[in-house]
Short mmCIF file of C-alpha atoms and ligand atoms in Angstrom, two decimals:
data_model
loop_
_atom_site.label_atom_id
_atom_site.label_comp_id
_atom_site.label_asym_id
_atom_site.label_seq_id
_atom_site.Cartn_x
_atom_site.Cartn_y
_atom_site.Cartn_z
CA MET J 872 0.00 0.00 0.00
CA THR J 873 1.37 3.46 -0.90
CA LEU J 874 1.27 5.96 1.94
CA SER J 875 0.11 9.46 1.23
CA LEU J 876 2.51 11.68 3.13
CA GLY J 877 2.58 15.44 3.62
CA ARG J 878 6.30 15.92 3.03
CA GLN J 879 9.52 14.11 2.16
CA TYR J 880 10.93 12.22 5.16
CA VAL J 881 13.45 9.90 3.49
CA LYS J 882 16.07 12.57 3.05
CA ARG J 883 19.18 14.32 4.23
CA CYS J 884 19.15 17.13 6.77
CA ASP J 885 18.86 20.41 4.92
CA PRO J 886 18.56 23.98 6.28
CA ALA J 887 15.77 24.43 3.71
CA ASP J 888 13.63 22.19 5.98
CA PHE J 889 13.80 24.93 8.63
CA GLU J 890 11.70 27.14 6.34
CA ASP J 891 8.78 24.72 6.64
CA PRO J 892 6.26 26.24 9.12
CA ARG J 893 5.33 22.78 10.54
CA VAL J 894 9.00 22.00 11.22
CA LEU J 895 9.35 25.32 13.08
CA GLU J 896 6.11 24.74 14.95
CA VAL J 897 7.02 21.26 16.18
CA LEU J 898 10.54 22.39 17.10
CA ALA J 899 9.13 25.24 19.16
CA ASP J 900 7.31 22.54 21.10
CA ILE J 901 10.19 20.05 21.42
CA LEU J 902 12.84 22.72 22.14
CA PRO J 903 10.77 25.53 23.67
CA GLU J 904 13.84 27.26 25.10
CA ARG J 905 15.14 28.45 21.74
CA ASP J 906 14.12 29.97 18.43
CA PRO J 907 14.26 27.09 15.88
CA ARG J 908 15.00 29.52 13.04
CA ALA J 909 18.16 30.77 14.76
CA PHE J 910 19.49 27.31 15.70
CA VAL J 911 19.61 25.29 12.50
CA GLU J 912 21.02 21.98 13.67
CA ARG J 913 20.97 18.29 12.73
CA LYS J 914 19.79 17.09 16.15
CA ALA J 915 16.76 19.38 16.14
CA TRP J 916 15.97 18.33 12.55
CA GLU J 917 16.13 14.64 13.55
CA PHE J 918 13.54 15.17 16.29
CA ALA J 919 11.32 17.20 13.94
CA MET J 920 11.41 14.52 11.20
CA LEU J 921 10.47 11.80 13.68
CA ALA J 922 7.66 13.79 15.30
CA LEU J 923 6.17 14.97 11.99
CA TYR J 924 6.37 11.50 10.45
CA LEU J 925 4.53 9.96 13.41
CA GLU J 926 1.91 12.71 13.17
CA ASP J 927 1.59 12.19 9.40
CA VAL J 928 0.96 8.43 9.76
CA GLY J 929 -1.46 8.91 12.67
CA ARG J 930 0.81 7.42 15.37
CA LEU J 931 1.22 10.48 17.58
CA GLY J 932 -1.61 9.57 19.95
CA ASP J 933 -2.68 7.63 23.01
CA GLU J 934 -2.97 4.30 21.14
CA THR J 935 0.70 4.07 20.19
CA GLU J 936 3.35 1.93 21.86
CA ALA J 937 6.83 2.99 20.80
CA LEU J 938 10.32 1.60 21.27
CA ALA J 939 13.46 3.77 21.12
CA VAL J 940 16.70 1.89 20.35
CA GLY J 941 20.01 3.45 21.40
CA ALA J 942 17.93 6.18 23.03
CA GLY J 943 20.45 7.54 25.50
CA ASP J 944 18.69 10.41 27.27
CA GLU J 945 17.37 12.03 24.09
CA ARG J 946 14.65 14.57 24.78
CA ILE J 947 12.29 13.13 22.18
CA VAL J 948 11.47 10.16 24.46
CA PHE J 949 10.19 12.59 27.12
CA TRP J 950 8.23 14.57 24.51
CA LEU J 951 6.69 11.36 23.17
CA ALA J 952 5.85 10.15 26.69
CA ASN J 953 3.54 13.18 26.88
CA ARG J 954 1.71 12.01 23.75
CA LEU J 955 1.82 8.22 23.40
CA LYS J 956 0.38 5.32 25.39
CA ARG J 957 3.83 3.90 26.15
CA VAL J 958 7.43 4.69 25.30
CA VAL J 959 10.24 2.22 26.06
CA ALA J 960 13.73 3.73 25.85
CA THR J 961 16.55 1.20 25.49
CA ASP J 962 20.32 1.58 25.35
CA ILE J 963 23.43 -0.12 26.71
CA TYR J 964 23.28 2.34 29.63
CA GLY J 965 26.49 2.43 31.65
CA GLU J 966 28.49 0.59 28.98
CA GLY J 967 30.39 1.57 25.84
CA GLY J 968 31.84 4.86 24.66
CA PHE J 969 28.78 6.96 25.54
CA ALA J 970 28.42 5.72 29.14
CA GLY J 971 29.68 9.00 30.61
CA ASN J 972 27.45 11.11 28.39
CA GLU J 973 24.17 10.26 26.62
CA ALA J 974 24.06 6.70 27.98
CA ASP J 975 24.73 7.40 31.66
CA ASP J 976 23.21 4.63 33.76
CA SER J 977 21.41 7.18 35.96
CA MET J 978 18.88 7.20 33.12
CA LEU J 979 17.85 3.73 34.38
CA THR J 980 17.22 4.78 37.95
CA ASP J 981 16.27 8.45 37.64
CA PRO J 982 15.09 9.33 34.13
CA ALA J 983 13.30 12.39 35.50
CA SER J 984 16.68 13.96 36.28
CA HIS J 985 17.40 13.87 32.50
CA ALA J 986 14.03 15.30 31.46
CA PRO J 987 14.17 18.77 29.91
CA PHE J 988 10.50 19.40 30.83
CA PRO J 989 7.78 17.74 32.94
CA TYR J 990 6.58 14.48 31.40
CA ARG J 991 4.16 11.64 32.13
CA GLU J 992 6.51 9.43 34.13
CA ASP J 993 4.17 6.43 34.02
CA ARG J 994 4.40 6.37 30.21
CA LEU J 995 8.19 6.06 29.95
CA GLU J 996 10.09 2.87 30.76
CA VAL J 997 13.91 2.85 30.53
CA LEU J 998 15.72 -0.47 30.03
CA ARG J 999 19.32 -1.55 29.51
CA MET J 1000 19.27 -3.50 26.26
CA ASP J 1001 21.55 -4.12 23.32
CA GLY J 1002 19.89 -3.00 20.10
CA ARG J 1003 21.22 -6.13 18.37
CA HIS J 1004 19.25 -8.41 20.73
CA LEU J 1005 15.94 -6.81 21.65
CA GLU J 1006 14.35 -8.67 24.54
CA PHE J 1007 10.76 -8.31 23.34
CA ALA J 1008 8.38 -10.73 21.66
CA ASP J 1009 7.71 -10.37 17.93
CA ALA J 1010 5.15 -7.68 17.03
CA SER J 1011 5.27 -5.81 20.38
CA PHE J 1012 5.32 -2.18 19.16
CA ASP J 1013 3.49 0.12 16.72
CA VAL J 1014 6.56 2.31 16.27
CA VAL J 1015 10.29 1.64 16.60
CA PHE J 1016 12.83 4.40 16.17
CA SER J 1017 16.53 4.98 16.51
CA VAL J 1018 18.13 8.41 16.34
CA SER J 1019 21.88 8.89 15.65
CA SER J 1020 22.69 5.51 17.15
CA ILE J 1021 22.69 2.52 14.79
CA GLU J 1022 25.94 3.66 13.12
CA HIS J 1023 27.66 3.17 16.51
CA PHE J 1024 26.51 -0.44 17.02
CA GLY J 1025 29.59 -1.98 15.34
CA GLY J 1026 30.25 -3.12 11.77
CA GLY J 1027 27.78 -3.76 8.96
CA ALA J 1028 26.66 -7.10 10.43
CA ASP J 1029 25.81 -5.40 13.74
CA VAL J 1030 23.81 -2.67 11.98
CA ALA J 1031 21.95 -5.32 9.98
CA ARG J 1032 21.21 -7.36 13.10
CA ALA J 1033 19.79 -4.27 14.83
CA ALA J 1034 17.65 -3.43 11.78
CA ARG J 1035 16.27 -7.01 11.71
CA GLU J 1036 15.49 -6.81 15.41
CA MET J 1037 13.66 -3.49 14.97
CA ALA J 1038 11.54 -5.05 12.23
CA ARG J 1039 10.85 -8.20 14.25
CA VAL J 1040 9.40 -6.37 17.27
CA LEU J 1041 7.26 -4.13 15.05
CA ARG J 1042 3.57 -5.00 14.57
CA PRO J 1043 2.30 -5.50 11.00
CA GLY J 1044 1.37 -2.05 9.67
CA GLY J 1045 3.84 -0.49 12.14
CA HIS J 1046 6.45 2.17 11.39
CA ALA J 1047 10.22 2.34 11.88
CA VAL J 1048 12.23 5.55 11.70
CA VAL J 1049 16.00 5.16 11.60
CA ILE J 1050 17.97 8.37 11.55
CA THR J 1051 21.67 7.90 11.06
CA GLU J 1052 24.79 9.64 9.80
CA GLY J 1053 25.15 9.30 6.03
CA TYR J 1054 28.07 10.21 3.79
CA ILE J 1055 27.54 12.92 1.19
CA HIS J 1056 31.00 12.36 -0.25
CA LYS J 1057 33.50 9.65 0.67
CA PRO J 1058 36.84 9.37 -1.16
CA TRP J 1059 37.67 5.74 -2.04
CA LEU J 1060 40.72 5.95 0.23
CA ASN J 1061 38.33 6.12 3.16
CA SER J 1062 37.64 2.39 3.10
CA ALA J 1063 37.97 -0.61 5.41
CA PRO J 1064 40.66 -2.42 3.33
CA VAL J 1065 42.82 0.75 3.09
CA ASP J 1066 42.41 1.52 6.80
CA PHE J 1067 43.16 -2.09 7.73
CA ALA J 1068 46.26 -2.19 5.50
CA LEU J 1069 47.50 1.05 7.17
CA ARG J 1070 46.89 -0.48 10.57
CA LEU J 1071 48.94 -3.57 9.69
CA ALA J 1072 51.70 -1.58 7.97
CA SER J 1073 52.07 0.75 10.97
CA GLY J 1074 52.20 -2.10 13.46
CA GLY J 1075 48.86 -0.99 14.88
CA ARG J 1076 49.85 2.66 15.48
CA MET J 1077 47.56 4.04 12.75
CA ARG J 1078 43.84 3.39 12.10
CA LYS J 1079 43.60 1.47 15.38
CA ARG J 1080 39.87 0.62 15.03
CA ALA J 1081 40.11 -0.74 11.49
CA THR J 1082 39.14 -4.32 10.67
CA PRO J 1083 38.92 -5.87 7.20
CA ARG J 1084 35.25 -4.87 7.23
CA ARG J 1085 35.15 -1.68 9.31
CA ARG J 1086 36.61 1.75 8.57
CA ALA J 1087 38.69 3.28 11.33
CA GLY J 1088 37.41 6.85 11.20
CA VAL J 1089 34.00 8.27 12.06
CA ASP J 1090 30.87 6.11 12.42
CA VAL J 1091 29.10 7.18 9.23
CA LEU J 1092 27.29 4.97 6.69
CA THR J 1093 27.34 5.12 2.92
CA LEU J 1094 24.04 5.10 1.05
CA ARG J 1095 24.80 1.53 -0.09
CA GLU J 1096 25.34 0.47 3.52
CA ILE J 1097 22.06 2.11 4.54
CA GLU J 1098 20.24 0.35 1.71
CA ARG J 1099 21.84 -3.03 2.41
CA ASN J 1100 22.19 -3.09 6.21
CA ILE J 1101 19.12 -1.09 7.23
CA VAL J 1102 16.50 -1.20 4.47
CA ARG J 1103 17.05 -4.65 2.96
CA ALA J 1104 18.22 -6.29 6.21
CA SER J 1105 15.07 -5.14 7.99
CA GLY J 1106 12.76 -6.50 5.29
CA LEU J 1107 10.64 -3.36 5.81
CA GLU J 1108 9.31 -1.13 3.02
CA LEU J 1109 10.85 2.27 2.44
CA VAL J 1110 7.92 4.70 2.48
CA GLN J 1111 9.48 7.01 -0.16
CA PRO J 1112 12.50 6.91 -2.48
CA PHE J 1113 15.62 8.62 -1.10
CA ASP J 1114 15.85 12.35 -1.82
CA LEU J 1115 19.59 13.11 -1.63
CA SER J 1116 19.39 16.74 -2.73
CA LEU J 1117 20.94 19.45 -0.58
CA SER J 1118 20.51 23.21 -0.85
CA ALA J 1119 23.55 25.51 -1.02
CA ALA J 1120 22.80 26.57 2.58
CA ALA J 1121 23.80 23.10 3.82
CA TRP J 1122 27.42 24.00 3.03
CA GLU J 1123 27.46 27.10 5.25
CA ASN J 1124 29.64 26.67 8.32
CA VAL J 1125 30.90 23.11 7.62
CA ALA J 1126 32.26 21.57 10.84
CA THR J 1127 35.65 19.88 10.50
CA LYS J 1128 36.45 17.02 12.87
CA HIS J 1129 40.11 16.67 13.76
CA ARG J 1130 41.93 13.49 14.67
CA ASP J 1131 42.14 14.58 18.33
CA GLY J 1132 38.33 14.85 18.44
CA ARG J 1133 38.22 18.65 18.19
CA VAL J 1134 35.48 20.08 15.98
CA GLU J 1135 36.16 23.38 14.24
CA THR J 1136 33.59 25.33 12.24
CA GLU J 1137 34.19 27.85 9.46
CA SER J 1138 32.58 30.72 11.40
CA GLY J 1139 33.81 29.75 14.83
CA GLU J 1140 30.14 29.48 15.91
CA PHE J 1141 28.41 26.11 16.34
CA TRP J 1142 25.27 27.10 14.35
CA PRO J 1143 24.23 26.49 11.61
CA HIS J 1144 25.33 22.87 12.10
CA VAL J 1145 24.47 20.58 9.17
CA VAL J 1146 27.49 19.20 7.28
CA LEU J 1147 30.60 17.72 8.90
CA ARG J 1148 33.97 16.89 7.34
CA PHE J 1149 36.69 14.43 8.32
CA ARG J 1150 39.75 13.52 6.17
CA GLY J 1151 38.08 14.73 2.98
CA SER J 1152 34.76 12.94 3.63
CA THR J 1153 31.57 14.88 4.29
CA TRP J 1154 28.33 13.77 5.87
CA THR J 1155 25.09 14.81 7.54
CA SER J 1156 22.05 13.15 9.14
CA ILE J 1157 19.76 11.11 6.96
CA CYS J 1158 16.25 9.99 7.84
CA VAL J 1159 14.98 6.55 6.75
CA ALA J 1160 11.25 5.93 7.29
CA LEU J 1161 10.04 2.36 6.85
CA ARG J 1162 6.80 0.48 7.16
CA LYS J 1163 6.00 -3.13 8.01
CA PRO J 1164 3.48 -4.57 5.56
CA GLU J 1165 0.08 -5.52 7.09
C1 SAM N 801 25.42 9.36 19.62
S1 SAM N 801 24.58 8.54 20.89
C2 SAM N 801 22.90 8.98 20.53
C3 SAM N 801 22.00 8.88 21.73
C4 SAM N 801 20.58 9.42 21.47
N1 SAM N 801 19.87 8.61 20.52
C5 SAM N 801 20.61 10.86 21.03
O1 SAM N 801 20.26 11.13 19.88
O2 SAM N 801 20.98 11.72 21.86
C6 SAM N 801 24.65 6.84 20.41
C7 SAM N 801 23.96 5.92 21.38
O3 SAM N 801 24.01 4.57 20.89
C8 SAM N 801 24.16 3.73 22.02
N2 SAM N 801 24.62 2.39 21.62
C9 SAM N 801 25.84 2.04 21.15
N3 SAM N 801 25.87 0.71 20.91
C10 SAM N 801 24.64 0.22 21.22
C11 SAM N 801 24.04 -1.07 21.17
N4 SAM N 801 24.72 -2.14 20.75
N5 SAM N 801 22.75 -1.19 21.56
C12 SAM N 801 22.05 -0.10 21.99
N6 SAM N 801 22.56 1.13 22.05
C13 SAM N 801 23.84 1.29 21.69
C14 SAM N 801 25.13 4.47 22.88
O4 SAM N 801 25.20 4.00 24.19
C15 SAM N 801 24.60 5.90 22.75
O5 SAM N 801 23.64 6.21 23.71
#
């Protein structure tokens, strides 16, 4: 069945989206403390795409049970708890590279201390769970989403396993929204075999994270990897074809990541924050909306 949708959701983050009155309206609700027009940013866009998609497909109400995978303490779970029947936020809280930040294990015991605004505490459950092994029965949720997380789950096989798990726990007719980091341009030298060869040749001093199948640099996916390891691996239907266009404004204030982790922008200011660059590769957020056939 073809869905009739009000806007393009399967797309890259673009400052042009911040001219859409509905995007501005929903952002004013999700991030009430700031003017959405003045703070053009990937993270805000990700929340807006998710919220507007759920509204568009009629899942932003008291009937919906939603699962967040790799949720950390993202504010959208609190915002959704104020609108949905049930929200379950899962992450490997207290473990992995984000344990001291987004995935602090205090989210398990005191989620309210992470909430940016009052929320319906009885609607939000927080569980420690690996996205590659979801501990729920098949067809448990109407909506499953993952924001800026799946690219950090490991190599391609790990991403594919997580995508299959998201599809498995989704009810027929349910919706999955996976927002990840997607390359705009990736030179061929930025590849797993090259990184792995450099690691071997340098006796392990260079490209320390590289394996024959995993690049050493940033956790960003190519379009082919998204198509293979998220769309096809999940077995879900893409609700629209990919729109990969970007307006000229996307290239304002590109943020360059340095090897020591520092991020430097062209203007010196953080905003607008849309495109990032690392060793000649560029990327931004990309939203993938999928549906489970009835
Ligand atoms: C960049 S953070 C994003 C957190 C949150 N979604 C947000 O947008 O603020 C990536 C998250 O993925 C989580 N993560 C990494 N590997 C995971 C796994 N195997 N299963 C579940 N979550 C995982 C991390 O703990 C972290 O919270």
